PDB file of C-alpha atoms in Angstrom:
ATOM      1  CA  MET J1394      17.184   3.965 -16.596  1.00 57.00           C
ATOM      2  CA  ASP J1395      16.416   0.285 -16.293  1.00 85.00           C
ATOM      3  CA  ALA J1396      13.260  -0.931 -14.614  1.00 84.00           C
ATOM      4  CA  ALA J1397      14.824  -2.416 -11.563  1.00 85.00           C
ATOM      5  CA  ARG J1398      16.616   0.878 -10.729  1.00 86.00           C
ATOM      6  CA  ASP J1399      13.480   2.869 -11.397  1.00 82.00           C
ATOM      7  CA  PHE J1400      11.583   0.501  -8.905  1.00 78.00           C
ATOM      8  CA  ILE J1401      14.196   0.792  -6.264  1.00 83.00           C
ATOM      9  CA  GLU J1402      14.030   4.529  -6.437  1.00 83.00           C
ATOM     10  CA  LEU J1403      10.335   4.593  -6.260  1.00 78.00           C
ATOM     11  CA  ILE J1404      10.306   2.457  -3.194  1.00 78.00           C
ATOM     12  CA  THR J1405      13.306   4.020  -1.416  1.00 84.00           C
ATOM     13  CA  GLU J1406      12.979   7.698  -2.314  1.00 85.00           C
ATOM     14  CA  GLY J1407       9.239   8.458  -2.181  1.00 76.00           C
ATOM     15  CA  LYS J1408       8.372  11.527  -0.270  1.00 78.00           C
ATOM     16  CA  HIS J1409       5.843   9.512   1.685  1.00 74.00           C
ATOM     17  CA  THR J1410       8.081   6.603   2.333  1.00 78.00           C
ATOM     18  CA  LEU J1411       9.040   5.959   5.879  1.00 78.00           C
ATOM     19  CA  PHE J1412      11.479   3.209   7.138  1.00 82.00           C
ATOM     20  CA  GLU J1413      10.982   2.043  10.660  1.00 84.00           C
ATOM     21  CA  PRO J1414      13.040  -0.476  12.722  1.00 86.00           C
ATOM     22  CA  ILE J1415      11.351  -3.663  13.707  1.00 88.00           C
ATOM     23  CA  GLU J1416      11.361  -3.529  17.488  1.00 93.00           C
ATOM     24  CA  GLN J1417      10.183  -6.334  19.744  1.00 97.00           C
ATOM     25  CA  GLU J1418       6.688  -4.743  20.251  1.00 97.00           C
ATOM     26  CA  ILE J1419       6.157  -4.636  16.491  1.00 97.00           C
ATOM     27  CA  ALA J1420       7.257  -8.242  16.229  1.00 97.00           C
ATOM     28  CA  LYS J1421       4.645  -9.231  18.881  1.00 98.00           C
ATOM     29  CA  GLN J1422       1.954  -7.215  17.132  1.00 98.00           C
ATOM     30  CA  ALA J1423       3.002  -8.882  13.857  1.00 98.00           C
ATOM     31  CA  SER J1424       2.501 -12.422  15.364  1.00 98.00           C
ATOM     32  CA  GLU J1425      -0.874 -11.452  16.748  1.00 98.00           C
ATOM     33  CA  LEU J1426      -2.003 -10.070  13.400  1.00 98.00           C
ATOM     34  CA  ARG J1427      -0.694 -13.159  11.697  1.00 98.00           C
ATOM     35  CA  ALA J1428      -2.652 -15.409  13.991  1.00 98.00           C
ATOM     36  CA  ARG J1429      -5.843 -13.277  13.901  1.00 98.00           C
ATOM     37  CA  TYR J1430      -6.009 -12.657  10.146  1.00 98.00           C
ATOM     38  CA  ASN J1431      -4.123 -15.738   8.850  1.00 98.00           C
ATOM     39  CA  LEU J1432      -1.489 -13.544   7.205  1.00 98.00           C
ATOM     40  CA  ALA J1433       1.898 -14.626   5.841  1.00 98.00           C
ATOM     41  CA  LEU J1434       4.725 -13.485   8.030  1.00 97.00           C
ATOM     42  CA  ALA J1435       5.847 -10.683   5.724  1.00 96.00           C
ATOM     43  CA  ASP J1436       2.296  -9.281   5.411  1.00 98.00           C
ATOM     44  CA  ALA J1437       1.890  -9.297   9.119  1.00 98.00           C
ATOM     45  CA  TYR J1438       5.071  -7.371   9.588  1.00 96.00           C
ATOM     46  CA  GLN J1439       3.943  -4.787   7.113  1.00 96.00           C
ATOM     47  CA  ALA J1440       0.544  -4.346   8.724  1.00 98.00           C
ATOM     48  CA  ALA J1441       2.133  -4.223  12.252  1.00 98.00           C
ATOM     49  CA  VAL J1442       4.489  -1.414  11.046  1.00 96.00           C
ATOM     50  CA  ALA J1443       1.590   0.409   9.459  1.00 95.00           C
ATOM     51  CA  LEU J1444      -0.375   0.250  12.665  1.00 97.00           C
ATOM     52  CA  SER J1445       2.529   1.252  14.870  1.00 95.00           C
ATOM     53  CA  THR J1446       3.204   4.353  12.747  1.00 93.00           C
ATOM     54  CA  ASN J1447      -0.506   5.386  12.648  1.00 94.00           C
ATOM     55  CA  CYS J1448      -0.457   4.935   8.848  1.00 92.00           C
ATOM     56  CA  ASP J1449      -3.399   7.007   7.228  1.00 93.00           C
ATOM     57  CA  VAL J1450      -3.794   4.802   4.218  1.00 93.00           C
ATOM     58  CA  PHE J1451      -2.338   1.370   3.330  1.00 94.00           C
ATOM     59  CA  LEU J1452      -2.013   1.339  -0.428  1.00 92.00           C
ATOM     60  CA  THR J1453      -1.512  -2.199  -1.850  1.00 94.00           C
ATOM     61  CA  ASN J1454      -1.963  -4.546  -4.744  1.00 94.00           C
ATOM     62  CA  ASP J1455      -2.832  -7.410  -2.209  1.00 96.00           C
ATOM     63  CA  VAL J1456      -6.381  -7.765  -1.284  1.00 96.00           C
ATOM     64  CA  ILE J1457      -5.418  -9.877   1.673  1.00 97.00           C
ATOM     65  CA  PHE J1458      -4.694  -6.711   3.630  1.00 98.00           C
ATOM     66  CA  LYS J1459      -8.491  -5.996   3.660  1.00 97.00           C
ATOM     67  CA  ARG J1460      -8.686  -8.628   6.314  1.00 97.00           C
ATOM     68  CA  VAL J1461      -6.788  -6.261   8.769  1.00 98.00           C
ATOM     69  CA  THR J1462      -9.809  -4.269   9.816  1.00 97.00           C
ATOM     70  CA  GLU J1463      -7.595  -1.826  11.909  1.00 97.00           C
ATOM     71  CA  LEU J1464      -6.016  -0.481   8.713  1.00 97.00           C
ATOM     72  CA  ASN J1465      -7.528   1.804   6.145  1.00 97.00           C
ATOM     73  CA  VAL J1466      -6.573  -0.331   3.070  1.00 97.00           C
ATOM     74  CA  ILE J1467      -6.892   0.734  -0.528  1.00 95.00           C
ATOM     75  CA  VAL J1468      -6.327  -1.855  -3.190  1.00 94.00           C
ATOM     76  CA  VAL J1469      -4.857  -0.345  -6.317  1.00 90.00           C
ATOM     77  CA  GLU J1470      -7.158  -2.217  -8.674  1.00 90.00           C
ATOM     78  CA  GLU J1471     -10.148  -0.911  -6.831  1.00 89.00           C
ATOM     79  CA  ILE J1472      -9.376   2.786  -7.507  1.00 86.00           C
ATOM     80  CA  GLU J1473     -11.491   4.292 -10.121  1.00 78.00           C
ATOM     81  CA  ILE J1474      -9.651   6.652 -12.379  1.00 75.00           C
ATOM     82  CA  GLU J1475     -11.779   9.144 -14.279  1.00 65.00           C
ATOM     83  CA  GLN J1476     -10.878   9.330 -17.874  1.00 64.00           C
ATOM     84  CA  ALA J1477     -11.050  12.747 -19.524  1.00 59.00           C
ATOM     85  CA  SER J1478     -13.797  12.847 -22.142  1.00 58.00           C
ATOM     86  CA  PRO J1479     -12.910  14.119 -25.485  1.00 61.00           C
ATOM     87  CA  SER J1480     -13.363  17.859 -25.637  1.00 56.00           C
ATOM     88  CA  LYS J1481     -16.004  19.438 -28.002  1.00 55.00           C
ATOM     89  CA  GLN J1482     -13.112  20.772 -30.179  1.00 54.00           C
ATOM     90  CA  ASP J1483     -11.645  17.304 -30.651  1.00 55.00           C
ATOM     91  CA  GLU J1484     -15.138  15.963 -31.774  1.00 57.00           C
ATOM     92  CA  SER J1485     -15.706  18.774 -34.295  1.00 54.00           C
ATOM     93  CA  ALA J1486     -12.278  18.042 -35.901  1.00 56.00           C
ATOM     94  CA  ASP J1487     -13.732  14.684 -37.323  1.00 54.00           C
TER      95      ASP J1487
END
């Protein structure tokens, strides 16, 4: 599979992916968030939809969303991943 198709599938077919229509109330909230947190319009819409759907965690690569204090934002690069240490058996093989 090519990378673009893989990415499209990841975004559109994730079991935790939800698509919501942009209603007038969300647009109003987006404009308020944009003004309050100095967000780009697209970012403000993402934050507004997340808030309107009671999003548990907002996972992103963009630290700008940390400004939105109403969201529980996790930035991917801040996630610590434990690396498995070599097992004793692997060490004795040397």
